[in-house]
Structure formats: structure tokens, C-alpha cells
Coordinates of C-alpha atoms and ligand atoms in Angstrom, one line a residue:
Chain A
M4 CA -28.5 100.0 94.8
L5 CA -31.8 99.5 93.0
R6 CA -34.2 102.5 93.1
L7 CA -37.9 102.2 92.5
P8 CA -39.4 104.3 89.7
K9 CA -41.9 106.9 91.0
F10 CA -45.5 105.9 91.7
E11 CA -48.3 106.8 94.0
L12 CA -49.4 104.3 96.7
R13 CA -53.0 104.0 97.8
S14 CA -54.2 101.7 100.6
P15 CA -58.0 101.4 100.5
R16 CA -59.9 99.8 103.3
T17 CA -62.6 98.0 101.2
L18 CA -62.6 95.8 98.1
S19 CA -65.0 98.1 96.2
E20 CA -62.8 101.1 96.8
A21 CA -59.8 99.2 95.6
I22 CA -61.7 98.1 92.4
Q23 CA -62.8 101.6 91.8
L24 CA -59.3 103.0 92.1
L25 CA -58.0 100.4 89.7
E26 CA -60.8 101.1 87.2
E27 CA -60.3 104.8 87.3
A28 CA -56.5 104.6 86.7
G29 CA -56.8 101.8 84.0
P30 CA -53.6 100.1 82.8
A31 CA -51.5 102.6 84.7
A32 CA -52.5 100.9 88.0
M33 CA -51.4 97.7 89.5
V34 CA -52.3 95.8 92.7
I35 CA -49.7 95.2 95.3
A36 CA -50.1 92.5 97.9
G37 CA -46.9 91.5 99.7
G38 CA -44.8 93.1 97.0
T39 CA -42.1 90.4 97.1
D40 CA -42.5 89.7 93.3
L41 CA -43.7 93.1 92.2
V42 CA -41.1 95.3 94.0
P43 CA -38.1 93.5 92.6
N44 CA -39.7 93.6 89.1
M45 CA -40.4 97.3 89.5
K46 CA -36.7 97.9 90.5
H47 CA -35.7 96.1 87.3
E48 CA -38.3 98.3 85.4
L49 CA -40.1 95.2 84.3
A50 CA -43.3 96.8 85.5
T51 CA -43.7 100.6 85.8
P52 CA -47.1 101.4 87.2
E53 CA -48.0 105.0 88.1
L54 CA -50.4 103.9 90.8
L55 CA -50.1 101.0 93.2
V56 CA -53.3 99.8 95.0
S57 CA -52.3 98.0 98.2
L58 CA -54.6 95.3 99.5
A59 CA -52.9 95.2 102.9
H60 CA -55.7 97.0 104.8
I61 CA -58.6 95.0 103.4
E62 CA -59.4 92.7 106.3
E63 CA -61.9 90.5 104.5
L64 CA -59.1 89.2 102.2
R65 CA -57.2 87.4 105.1
G66 CA -57.5 84.1 106.8
V67 CA -58.1 80.4 106.3
R68 CA -61.7 79.1 107.0
R69 CA -63.4 75.7 106.7
E70 CA -66.7 76.1 105.0
P71 CA -69.7 74.1 106.3
E72 CA -69.5 71.6 103.4
G73 CA -65.8 71.0 104.1
A74 CA -64.1 73.3 101.5
L75 CA -61.2 75.4 102.6
A76 CA -61.5 79.1 101.7
I77 CA -58.2 81.0 101.9
G78 CA -58.2 84.8 101.6
A79 CA -55.9 86.0 98.8
M80 CA -54.0 88.2 101.3
T81 CA -53.2 85.3 103.7
S82 CA -49.4 85.1 104.1
L83 CA -47.6 82.0 102.8
A84 CA -46.2 81.4 106.3
E85 CA -49.8 81.4 107.7
V86 CA -51.0 78.9 105.0
A87 CA -48.0 76.7 105.7
A88 CA -48.6 76.7 109.4
S89 CA -52.4 76.3 109.2
E90 CA -53.6 73.0 110.8
L91 CA -56.6 73.0 108.5
V92 CA -54.4 73.2 105.3
Q93 CA -51.9 70.7 106.7
R94 CA -54.7 68.2 107.4
F95 CA -57.0 68.6 104.3
A96 CA -54.6 69.9 101.7
P97 CA -51.0 68.8 102.6
A98 CA -49.5 69.4 99.2
L99 CA -50.5 73.1 99.5
A100 CA -49.1 73.5 103.0
Q101 CA -45.8 71.8 101.9
A102 CA -45.5 74.0 98.8
C103 CA -46.1 77.2 100.8
S104 CA -43.4 76.1 103.3
L105 CA -40.8 75.8 100.5
V106 CA -41.4 79.2 98.9
A107 CA -38.4 81.5 99.2
G108 CA -37.1 82.1 102.8
P109 CA -38.8 82.9 106.1
Q110 CA -38.9 86.7 105.7
L111 CA -40.5 86.4 102.2
R112 CA -43.0 83.8 103.4
A113 CA -44.1 86.2 106.1
M114 CA -44.5 89.1 103.6
G115 CA -45.7 87.2 100.5
T116 CA -49.3 86.2 100.1
L117 CA -51.0 83.1 98.6
G118 CA -52.9 85.4 96.1
G119 CA -49.6 87.0 95.0
N120 CA -48.1 83.5 94.6
V121 CA -50.9 82.4 92.3
L122 CA -50.4 85.6 90.3
L123 CA -46.6 85.5 90.3
D124 CA -45.2 86.7 87.0
T125 CA -43.4 84.1 84.9
R126 CA -39.7 84.0 85.2
C127 CA -36.7 83.8 82.7
Q128 CA -33.0 84.2 83.1
W129 CA -33.1 86.7 80.2
F130 CA -35.9 88.7 81.8
N131 CA -35.4 88.9 85.6
Q132 CA -32.5 91.2 85.2
S133 CA -31.9 95.0 85.6
Y134 CA -32.8 97.4 82.8
F135 CA -29.1 98.0 82.1
W136 CA -28.5 94.2 81.7
R137 CA -31.5 93.7 79.5
Q138 CA -30.6 96.7 77.4
A139 CA -27.1 95.4 76.8
L140 CA -28.7 92.2 75.4
G141 CA -31.2 94.1 73.1
F142 CA -34.1 93.2 75.4
C143 CA -36.6 90.4 74.6
M144 CA -40.2 89.8 73.6
K145 CA -41.6 89.7 77.1
K146 CA -40.5 93.3 77.8
D147 CA -39.2 96.1 75.6
G148 CA -37.9 93.9 72.7
S149 CA -39.0 91.5 69.9
V150 CA -36.8 88.4 70.0
C151 CA -36.6 85.4 72.3
H152 CA -33.2 84.3 73.7
V153 CA -34.5 80.8 74.8
V154 CA -36.1 79.6 71.6
Q155 CA -34.1 81.1 68.6
G156 CA -36.6 82.5 66.1
G157 CA -39.5 81.6 68.5
K158 CA -42.8 83.4 68.2
N159 CA -43.9 82.8 71.8
C160 CA -42.4 83.7 75.1
V161 CA -41.7 80.5 77.1
A162 CA -40.8 82.1 80.4
A163 CA -41.5 79.6 83.2
A164 CA -44.4 79.5 85.6
S165 CA -42.5 79.4 88.9
N166 CA -45.1 79.7 91.6
D167 CA -44.8 76.7 93.9
T168 CA -48.5 76.8 95.0
A169 CA -50.0 76.6 91.5
P170 CA -49.3 72.9 90.9
A171 CA -50.4 72.0 94.4
L172 CA -53.7 73.9 93.9
M173 CA -54.2 72.2 90.6
T174 CA -54.0 68.7 92.1
L175 CA -56.5 69.9 94.7
G176 CA -58.9 71.1 92.0
A177 CA -58.9 74.6 93.5
R178 CA -61.2 77.4 92.4
L179 CA -60.3 81.1 92.2
E180 CA -62.8 83.7 93.2
L181 CA -62.3 87.1 91.5
E182 CA -64.0 90.4 91.9
G183 CA -63.9 93.2 89.3
P184 CA -65.9 96.1 87.9
E185 CA -68.3 93.7 86.3
G186 CA -69.0 91.8 89.6
S187 CA -67.6 88.5 90.8
R188 CA -66.7 85.3 89.0
T189 CA -65.3 81.9 89.9
T190 CA -62.9 79.9 87.7
A191 CA -61.2 76.5 88.1
I192 CA -57.5 77.1 88.5
D193 CA -56.9 74.7 85.6
D194 CA -58.7 77.1 83.2
F195 CA -56.9 80.2 84.5
W196 CA -53.6 79.6 82.6
V197 CA -52.6 80.3 79.0
A198 CA -49.5 79.0 77.3
D199 CA -48.0 82.4 76.9
G200 CA -45.0 83.5 79.0
I201 CA -45.7 87.2 78.5
V202 CA -48.9 87.0 80.5
N203 CA -49.8 83.4 81.5
K204 CA -53.0 84.0 83.3
K205 CA -56.6 85.2 82.5
L206 CA -56.9 88.0 85.0
G207 CA -59.3 90.6 83.8
A208 CA -58.7 94.4 83.8
S209 CA -59.1 95.9 87.3
E210 CA -59.8 92.4 88.7
I211 CA -58.8 91.3 92.2
L212 CA -58.3 87.7 93.3
T213 CA -60.2 87.5 96.5
R214 CA -60.3 83.9 97.6
I215 CA -58.7 80.5 96.8
V216 CA -61.1 77.7 97.5
V217 CA -60.0 74.1 97.9
P218 CA -63.0 71.7 97.6
P219 CA -63.4 69.1 100.3
T220 CA -60.8 66.3 100.0
P221 CA -61.9 62.7 100.8
R222 CA -60.9 60.9 104.0
G223 CA -58.2 58.9 102.2
H224 CA -56.6 62.0 100.6
R225 CA -52.8 62.1 100.5
G226 CA -50.7 64.8 98.9
A227 CA -47.1 66.0 98.7
Y228 CA -44.9 68.5 97.1
G229 CA -41.4 68.0 95.8
K230 CA -39.1 70.9 94.9
L231 CA -35.7 71.0 93.3
R232 CA -33.7 74.2 93.7
D233 CA -30.1 75.4 93.9
R234 CA -30.0 76.7 97.5
G235 CA -32.5 74.9 99.7
S236 CA -32.9 78.1 101.8
I237 CA -34.3 80.6 99.3
D238 CA -34.4 79.8 95.6
F239 CA -37.3 79.7 93.1
P240 CA -38.0 76.1 91.8
L241 CA -35.8 74.5 89.1
L242 CA -38.6 72.0 89.2
G243 CA -41.8 71.6 91.3
V244 CA -43.9 68.5 91.5
A245 CA -47.3 68.3 93.2
V246 CA -48.9 64.9 93.6
R247 CA -52.3 63.6 94.9
L248 CA -53.3 60.1 95.9
D249 CA -56.8 59.5 97.1
V250 CA -57.1 56.0 98.6
D251 CA -60.2 54.0 99.8
E252 CA -60.5 52.1 103.2
T253 CA -58.4 49.3 101.9
E254 CA -55.6 51.7 100.8
R255 CA -56.3 51.2 97.1
V256 CA -55.8 54.2 94.9
A257 CA -59.1 55.6 93.8
H258 CA -57.7 58.8 92.2
A259 CA -54.2 60.1 91.4
D260 CA -52.8 63.3 89.9
V261 CA -49.3 64.7 89.2
V262 CA -48.7 68.3 88.1
V263 CA -45.2 69.6 87.3
T264 CA -44.1 73.2 87.2
A265 CA -41.0 75.4 86.3
L266 CA -41.0 73.9 82.8
A267 CA -42.7 76.4 80.5
A268 CA -45.3 79.1 80.7
Q269 CA -47.9 77.0 82.6
P270 CA -47.8 74.1 85.0
K271 CA -48.2 70.7 83.3
R272 CA -50.5 67.9 84.3
V273 CA -48.9 64.6 83.5
A274 CA -51.4 62.5 81.4
K275 CA -52.5 58.9 82.2
V276 CA -51.4 59.1 85.9
G277 CA -54.9 58.2 87.1
D278 CA -55.2 55.2 84.8
T279 CA -51.7 53.9 85.8
L280 CA -52.2 54.1 89.5
R281 CA -55.9 53.4 90.0
G282 CA -56.7 50.2 91.8
Q283 CA -53.1 49.6 93.1
T284 CA -52.7 49.0 96.9
L285 CA -50.2 51.4 98.6
G286 CA -47.0 49.6 99.5
S287 CA -47.6 46.6 97.1
P288 CA -45.0 45.7 94.4
E289 CA -47.7 46.6 91.8
F290 CA -48.0 50.1 93.3
E291 CA -44.2 50.5 93.2
S292 CA -44.1 49.5 89.5
A293 CA -47.0 51.8 88.7
V294 CA -45.1 54.7 90.4
L295 CA -42.1 53.9 88.2
A296 CA -44.3 53.9 85.2
V297 CA -45.8 57.3 86.1
A298 CA -42.2 58.6 86.6
E299 CA -41.4 57.5 83.1
L300 CA -44.6 59.0 81.7
A301 CA -43.5 62.3 83.3
R302 CA -40.0 62.1 81.8
K303 CA -41.5 61.6 78.4
Q304 CA -44.1 64.4 78.7
C305 CA -42.0 67.1 80.5
R306 CA -39.4 69.0 78.7
P307 CA -37.8 71.8 80.8
L308 CA -36.6 74.7 78.5
P309 CA -33.4 76.7 79.1
N310 CA -35.6 79.5 80.4
I311 CA -34.6 79.6 84.0
P312 CA -31.2 79.0 85.6
G313 CA -30.2 75.3 86.0
D314 CA -29.1 73.1 83.2
A315 CA -32.2 72.0 81.2
D316 CA -30.9 68.5 80.6
Y317 CA -30.3 68.1 84.4
R318 CA -33.8 69.4 85.2
R319 CA -35.2 66.9 82.7
E320 CA -33.3 64.0 84.3
M321 CA -34.7 65.1 87.7
V322 CA -38.3 65.0 86.5
P323 CA -38.8 61.2 87.0
V324 CA -36.7 61.3 90.2
Y325 CA -38.8 63.9 91.8
V326 CA -42.1 62.5 90.6
K327 CA -41.2 59.1 92.0
R328 CA -39.9 60.4 95.3
T329 CA -42.9 62.7 95.8
L330 CA -45.4 59.9 95.0
F331 CA -43.7 57.6 97.5
A332 CA -43.7 60.5 100.1
A333 CA -47.5 61.0 99.6
A334 CA -48.1 57.3 99.9
R335 CA -46.3 57.3 103.3
G336 CA -48.3 60.4 104.4
D337 CA -45.0 62.3 104.3
G338 CA -43.2 65.1 102.5
P339 CA -42.1 67.6 101.3
V340 CA -39.4 66.2 99.1
H341 CA -36.5 68.6 99.3
H342 CA -32.8 68.3 99.5
V343 CA -32.3 70.1 102.8
Chain B
M18 CA -43.5 113.8 99.4
T19 CA -45.7 112.7 102.3
V20 CA -45.1 112.9 106.0
F21 CA -45.2 109.4 107.5
S22 CA -45.4 108.5 111.2
F23 CA -43.3 105.5 112.3
H24 CA -42.8 103.6 115.5
I25 CA -39.1 102.7 115.4
N26 CA -37.2 101.2 118.3
G27 CA -39.9 102.4 120.7
D28 CA -39.8 106.0 119.4
R29 CA -42.4 107.7 117.4
V30 CA -40.8 109.5 114.5
E31 CA -42.1 111.7 111.6
V32 CA -40.4 111.4 108.3
A33 CA -41.0 113.1 105.0
A34 CA -40.4 110.8 102.0
P35 CA -41.9 110.0 98.6
D36 CA -44.3 107.0 98.1
H37 CA -41.7 105.1 96.1
W38 CA -39.1 105.0 98.9
T39 CA -38.5 101.7 100.6
L40 CA -38.3 101.3 104.4
L41 CA -34.6 100.6 103.9
E42 CA -34.1 103.9 102.2
V43 CA -36.0 105.8 104.9
L44 CA -34.0 104.0 107.7
R45 CA -30.6 104.7 106.1
Y46 CA -31.0 107.9 104.3
R47 CA -33.6 109.8 106.3
L48 CA -33.1 108.5 109.8
G49 CA -29.4 107.7 109.7
L50 CA -30.0 104.2 111.0
T51 CA -27.3 102.6 108.9
G52 CA -27.2 99.4 111.0
T53 CA -29.7 98.0 108.6
K54 CA -27.6 96.9 105.6
Q55 CA -28.3 97.3 101.9
G56 CA -27.1 94.2 100.2
C57 CA -28.7 92.8 97.0
D58 CA -31.6 95.3 97.4
K59 CA -34.0 92.7 95.8
G60 CA -34.9 90.2 98.4
D61 CA -32.1 87.6 98.1
C62 CA -29.7 88.2 101.0
G63 CA -31.5 89.2 104.2
A64 CA -28.9 91.9 105.1
C65 CA -31.8 94.4 105.3
T66 CA -33.8 92.3 107.8
V67 CA -35.7 94.4 110.4
L68 CA -38.5 93.3 112.7
V69 CA -42.0 94.5 111.8
D70 CA -44.4 93.7 114.7
G71 CA -41.8 91.2 115.9
R72 CA -41.4 89.3 112.6
P73 CA -38.3 89.3 110.4
W74 CA -39.1 91.5 107.4
L75 CA -37.0 92.6 104.4
A76 CA -36.8 96.4 104.4
C77 CA -35.5 96.6 100.8
L78 CA -38.9 95.2 99.5
T79 CA -41.1 97.1 101.9
L80 CA -42.7 100.3 100.8
A81 CA -42.0 102.7 103.7
K82 CA -45.6 104.1 103.7
S83 CA -47.0 100.5 104.0
V84 CA -45.6 100.0 107.5
E85 CA -46.9 103.3 109.0
G86 CA -48.1 102.6 112.5
R87 CA -46.5 99.2 112.8
E88 CA -43.8 98.5 115.4
I89 CA -40.4 98.4 113.7
T90 CA -37.2 97.2 115.4
T91 CA -33.7 97.7 113.9
I92 CA -30.4 96.5 115.2
E93 CA -29.9 99.9 116.9
G94 CA -33.0 99.1 119.0
L95 CA -31.8 95.9 120.6
M96 CA -29.5 97.2 123.3
P97 CA -31.9 100.0 124.5
A98 CA -34.7 97.5 124.7
H99 CA -32.6 95.1 126.7
R100 CA -31.6 97.8 129.1
K101 CA -35.1 99.1 129.4
S102 CA -36.2 95.6 130.5
G103 CA -33.7 95.7 133.3
G104 CA -30.7 94.1 131.6
A105 CA -27.1 95.4 131.5
G106 CA -24.8 95.8 128.5
A107 CA -25.8 94.7 125.0
D108 CA -28.6 92.3 124.1
P109 CA -27.5 88.8 125.1
L110 CA -27.5 87.7 121.4
Q111 CA -25.1 90.5 120.5
D112 CA -22.9 89.4 123.3
A113 CA -23.0 85.8 122.2
F114 CA -22.1 86.6 118.6
D115 CA -19.2 88.5 119.9
R116 CA -18.1 85.8 122.3
C117 CA -18.4 83.0 119.7
G118 CA -16.6 84.9 116.9
A119 CA -19.7 84.6 114.8
L120 CA -18.6 87.2 112.3
Q121 CA -15.9 88.2 110.0
C122 CA -16.8 91.2 107.8
G123 CA -20.0 91.7 109.9
F124 CA -22.3 92.8 107.0
C125 CA -24.8 90.0 107.6
Q126 CA -24.8 90.4 111.4
P127 CA -27.7 92.9 112.0
G128 CA -30.0 90.8 109.9
M129 CA -28.8 87.5 111.5
I130 CA -29.2 88.8 115.0
L131 CA -32.7 90.2 114.3
S132 CA -33.8 86.9 112.8
A133 CA -32.4 85.1 115.8
R134 CA -34.0 87.6 118.2
A135 CA -37.4 86.9 116.6
L136 CA -36.8 83.2 116.9
L137 CA -36.0 83.3 120.6
A138 CA -39.0 85.5 121.3
R139 CA -41.4 82.8 119.9
N140 CA -39.2 79.7 120.8
P141 CA -36.8 80.3 123.7
R142 CA -35.1 76.8 123.4
P143 CA -34.8 76.1 119.7
T144 CA -33.0 73.1 118.3
R145 CA -30.1 73.4 115.8
V146 CA -32.5 72.5 113.0
E147 CA -35.0 75.2 114.1
I148 CA -32.1 77.8 114.3
R149 CA -30.9 76.8 110.8
H150 CA -34.5 77.2 109.5
A151 CA -35.1 80.5 111.2
L152 CA -31.8 82.0 109.8
S153 CA -32.2 80.4 106.3
G154 CA -33.2 83.8 104.8
N155 CA -30.0 85.4 105.9
L156 CA -26.9 84.8 103.8
C157 CA -23.4 85.1 105.2
R158 CA -20.5 85.0 102.7
C159 CA -17.8 84.8 105.3
T160 CA -18.3 82.5 108.3
G161 CA -19.7 79.3 106.9
Y162 CA -22.6 79.7 109.5
T163 CA -21.3 77.2 112.1
Q164 CA -20.2 79.8 114.6
I165 CA -23.4 81.8 114.0
F166 CA -25.5 78.8 115.0
E167 CA -23.2 78.2 118.0
A168 CA -23.7 81.8 119.0
V169 CA -27.5 81.4 119.1
E170 CA -27.1 78.2 121.1
S171 CA -24.7 79.9 123.4
A172 CA -27.2 82.8 124.1
V173 CA -29.9 80.1 124.7
A174 CA -27.7 78.2 127.1
Q175 CA -26.8 81.4 129.0
A176 CA -30.5 82.3 129.3
C177 CA -31.3 78.8 130.6
G178 CA -28.2 78.8 132.9
T179 CA -26.8 75.7 131.2
T180 CA -23.7 75.2 129.1
T181 CA -23.4 74.5 125.4
A182 CA -21.8 71.4 123.8
A183 CA -18.1 72.0 122.8
R184 CA -18.0 74.1 119.7
A185 CA -17.0 72.5 116.4
W186 CA -13.5 73.8 116.5
E187 CA -13.0 72.9 120.1
A188 CA -13.9 69.3 119.5
Q189 CA -11.5 69.3 116.5
R190 CA -8.7 70.7 118.7
E191 CA -9.4 68.0 121.3
R192 CA -9.2 65.3 118.7
A193 CA -5.9 66.7 117.4
C194 CA -4.5 66.8 120.9
E195 CA -5.6 63.2 121.5
R196 CA -3.8 62.1 118.3
E197 CA -0.7 63.8 119.4
D198 CA -0.9 62.1 122.8
T199 CA -1.1 58.6 121.2
P200 CA 2.3 57.1 120.9
Ligands
LIG409 C1 -35.4 86.0 96.7 C2 -36.8 85.5 96.3 C3 -37.1 84.2 96.3 C4 -38.4 83.8 95.9 N1 -38.6 82.4 95.9 C5 -39.8 82.0 95.5 C6 -40.1 80.6 95.4 O1 -39.2 79.7 95.7 N2 -41.3 80.2 95.0 C7 -42.3 81.0 94.6 O2 -43.3 80.6 94.3 N3 -42.1 82.4 94.7 C8 -40.9 82.9 95.2 N4 -40.6 84.2 95.3 C9 -41.7 85.1 94.8 C10 -42.6 85.7 95.9 O3 -42.0 85.9 97.1 C11 -43.8 84.8 96.1 O4 -44.3 84.2 94.9 C12 -45.0 85.5 96.8 O5 -46.0 84.6 97.1 C13 -45.6 86.6 96.0 O6 -46.7 87.1 96.7 P1 -46.8 88.7 97.1 O7 -48.0 88.9 97.9 O8 -45.5 89.3 97.5 O9 -47.1 89.2 95.6 P2 -46.9 90.7 94.9 O10 -45.5 90.9 94.6 O11 -47.6 91.7 95.8 O12 -47.8 90.5 93.6 C14 -47.4 89.6 92.6 C15 -48.3 89.9 91.4 O13 -49.7 89.6 91.6 C16 -50.5 90.7 91.6 N5 -51.5 90.5 92.7 C17 -51.1 90.1 94.0 N6 -52.2 89.9 94.7 C18 -53.3 90.2 93.9 C19 -54.7 90.0 94.1 N7 -55.2 89.6 95.2 N8 -55.5 90.4 93.0 C20 -55.0 90.8 91.9 N9 -53.6 90.9 91.6 C21 -52.8 90.6 92.6 C22 -49.6 91.9 91.6 O14 -50.2 93.0 90.9 C23 -48.4 91.4 91.0 O15 -48.5 91.5 89.6 C24 -39.4 84.7 95.6 C25 -39.1 86.1 95.7 C26 -37.8 86.5 96.0 C27 -37.5 88.0 96.1
LIG410 S1 -38.7 83.1 77.1 FE1 -37.8 84.4 75.6 S2 -39.2 86.1 75.3 FE2 -39.7 85.0 77.2 S3 -38.7 86.2 78.8 FE3 -37.3 84.5 78.2 S4 -36.0 85.4 76.5 FE4 -37.7 86.8 76.9
LIG411 S1 -30.9 93.9 100.8 FE1 -32.8 93.2 101.3 S2 -32.7 91.1 100.9 FE2 -30.7 91.8 100.3
LIG412 S1 -19.6 87.9 108.4 FE1 -19.3 88.6 106.4 S2 -21.3 88.2 105.5 FE2 -21.5 87.3 107.4

């Protein structure tokens, strides 16, 4: 039985009220959305806020809308199940719909939100454990201790970014809209991450993520998500691969992108993907060789660390396999790539 | 300590509990509704599944206060709801699980049955794949799942007045008999 430490829960009805509550309480306060990441972490005493500010009753934070210029604006409190089932998302941002459909299991997708997924804490097998367990190990740098059990003598925490939607949103060039005591700001999701497993995102104090905006995708846009995990029904990714292929009217690749996650503290964009695939016609032998070349690029550039469960060498061998399969799936207008 | 007002299994109840209690703790330790099981207590197993406004929800990760005013159904509520709507006996899914031997220790059953109940409410004739998908957040360490899926199919067949295909072990038994018959 895992008891939660004591805290006070407040459920404001408006965004400004929520920001005010957060500002007044300072670092003692945290936001709670679906709670599917935060509640287990609190039960493990990885986070011990005195005040929780729930966003559940702020209506303006929910829903998927298509803006007049074609962008998709998704409220941070929209559930993963809703995003996965949204026809708009399936049509204009298929990699995102597929990634949402593969997060955890059905109950957690109904409870968990897209905003909470973007802001998911990094994960590590030496960190996501009970207080008793961590204490027996002498703790670690990310919480309560000073050493790293993954990289001996390491100065940085390398806990893994494990949110399935982050790589998909990166291939889609998504923007995050945030609201805080100083007003609102927008940031490209690519610029939101830092290579530090302790806190891998640039979320300001008392700031709330309000919307995730996916810019319009061209007519020939294809996207897919591939996920390797132990149990196909529920687990976090051992590897996540989001791909994008934009093709012209003759099915020639005009733009391509591959982002891999569950390696280290931030998702990794594979370099030289666009140059390798651009100009190739889907289904041609040249396209197939280019896909194999991209898979090899990914194998060279992605080095999974022994931070999350799953053998690191196995995860590395699976990088080119999942990159290849996910690119072929996107080319067919198919996906997700998943073992069950 | 705050007094919350809940809608549980069609009843309105008032409960005093602190903010940091989960719905699971309130159900089991304040209301005595121990049908909802406490397994992993951290979102992995689905044993604590209840329905919140008709959707399967994990009670162990839900702050009790956050579901004030919402419609909560636990396993204890299925039979009364079935009878209220004119039925006799237990909920047809409970009957089907019994009939098909879809349990061994029984710990996963309340969650399984509630996930299946929610599925049938939105999709009265699910395929085997849809059943597997809907129950994928409920772990069973005993049965191997086959008889659980067959139980859901059996409840569907009963509701539609049709019969289900022979169950896995029945087909196996038939094959074994055939082998014995061949000289
Ligand atoms: C068994 C299990 C399996 C899981 N499997 C997966 C998986 O396969 N893939 C995956 O990606 N995730 C997985 N998860 C994690 C989680 O369910 C999802 O990532 C979910 O999307 C988190 O969203 P939430 O709304 O529940 O976030 P919360 O838990 O409510 O919040 C997460 C963090 O974000 C902050 N936050 C949330 N919303 C906002 C906001 N709008 N503004 C500012 N801060 C905010 C919170 O303060 C907290 O720090 C799993 C969880 C469990 C328990
Ligand atoms: S990577 Fe190292 S410091 Fe970071 S959580 Fe894991 S063990 Fe701790
Ligand atoms: S007890 Fe809630 S999921 Fe296991
Ligand atoms: S019958 Fe024992 S866990 Fe399912």
C-alpha cells in the first residue's frame, strides 16, 4: 500500500486564479492535470508539494480545434484518449494520434492529458522506485542523493525522456503556449528541452502549459509512430520513433524528419534525414535504399543508456529496426508500428 | 479533513476524508466497498478500476476530492443497477464470468468486469480484438485471459440471442476425441 504524503488540493475555475494560487505558494505548489505521472511520483516521495492546483475544472484548457489557417490547437487538458480518437488529429497529424494511442493502457489514456504527457518527468530505473528502495541504494543525484548509478562518476543525470508524444510533436514542428505571472509566451517544442535528466524542460515558475499548436501540414503529409515496449498493453517506451514524410503530387519526398526518444534526457532528432530522403519517390528501390541509409544513420547517432529497464544493447539494435519499419509505415500511410 | 459529496452506485453519500486520500482509500476504508481491489497502488495493474461517468478509471491514482459530483460505479453497483433496469439475478457479465470459469483467484475480476461493462455500453457487439484492447489495462496473473475474453463474448452472445463459437478448451477436447477415434 502506497500512501500519499499530505497536501492541500485546490481546483480553481479560471486560468488566472490557478496562476495566482501557484504564485502565492511558490515552489511548495505543483500543478496536477490527470495525475497519472504525478500521483505515483508523490507516492514514491519523488515530489512532495504542499499544495496541488488542479486544472480539471478550467474548461478553456480542453478540446481539439482547427484554426482558420489550418493549425490544430489542442488544449493542454485534453485527454490522450480524446487526442488519439480525434479525426482532425488522425487526418492532419497522424504521428501524434498514433503516439497518444500507444501511451499506457485505456484507463490511463482516459485520465492522462496531452499537457501532462509533454511535461512528464524523466524516468530512470534507479529513480522511479519507493523511498525505502531508493534509500537502501543511497539515493541518486536526481532526488535526495549525489551520485548517478547509470554513468559511474557522471556529473549529469541522464534519466530518459519517456513521453511518447514529444517526438511526434517535434516532427510536427509544434509550438507550446504557456501562461504565467508575467503573461503568455510561445515556444517551439524543439527549444523547450534541456539535456539534464533532473529537469529536462524550460517551464518557468508558476507557469501553466495552456495549448499545444500543430502548424498546418501540407496535403502530402505522412507521419507514423513506432514504439518498442515490454508489455504491449501498458508499458512506457523502451524506444519511441516518430517519423515525418511530406511528399509532392508525384509522391516524391519533399521533407523528412525522424525523432527518437527514450534514449537520454531529451528526444533526439536524427541528423541528415532530410538530405538522405529528399527527392526519392515512395516505393522506388532508391527510396528503400535511402530508408536503410537513414536507419543506419539513426543506429550511429542514437545510443540508449542503461537508464530505463530493457537491455541497452538490445534497445540500440532495435533503433534501426524501428526507424526502418516506421518510415515504411508512414510511406504506406499506415502505422503505428507496435508489436501487438 | 473535508466533507465530500459523492454519487456512488446511484446513491449520494457524504464522506469525511483528507485531501491526500485517493478514491480507492475512500471506497475501501471509509465506505467499506472492498470490491474495488488495491493491487499495485500505482497505476500498473487495473485491479482498482471503477467507472467514472461510465469510463474505466484507476481509483488508486484518483484524488477522491477530484471526482466530487461525478457518477461513480463500483462492482457492488452492477447487480443493483441491473435489477433496477428490470433484470433478474446478477449483471449478465458477472454471470458470464461465472459460467465460463473466467477466474481463479478472482482479484482482477471487479476491474475486468467493469472495463468490460464500459466496453459493452459503448459497443454492444465488440470483436475479440476490441475486447482485448478494452481489457488491456487490466492484468490477470492467473487465467491467461482466454476464458475472460470468452466470458465477454458469451455475455454478448446471450444479449444478442446467438451462440458463441466453441471455447478454446472445448475445441481442443474435440480434437483429442477425434484423434482417439482414428484407428
Ligand atoms: C502504468 C503507467 C504506464 C504509463 N505508460 C506511459 C507510456 O507508455 N508513455 C507515456 O508517455 N506515459 C506513460 N505514463 C505516464 C502518464 O500516464 C502519461 O504521460 C500522461 O500523459 C501524463 O499526463 P497527466 O495529465 O496524468 O499528468 P500529471 O501527472 O497530472 O502531470 C505530469 C507533470 O506535468 C505537470 N503538468 C501537467 N499539466 C500541466 C500544465 N498544463 N501546465 C503545467 N504543468 C503541468 C505536473 O505538475 C506534473 O509535474 C504511464 C503511467 C503509468 C502509471
Ligand atoms: S540517470 Fe543517474 S542521477 Fe539520473 S535518475 Fe538515473 S541514477 Fe539518478
Ligand atoms: S491498484 Fe490501481 S492500478 Fe493497480
Ligand atoms: S483470476 Fe487471479 S488475477 Fe485474474
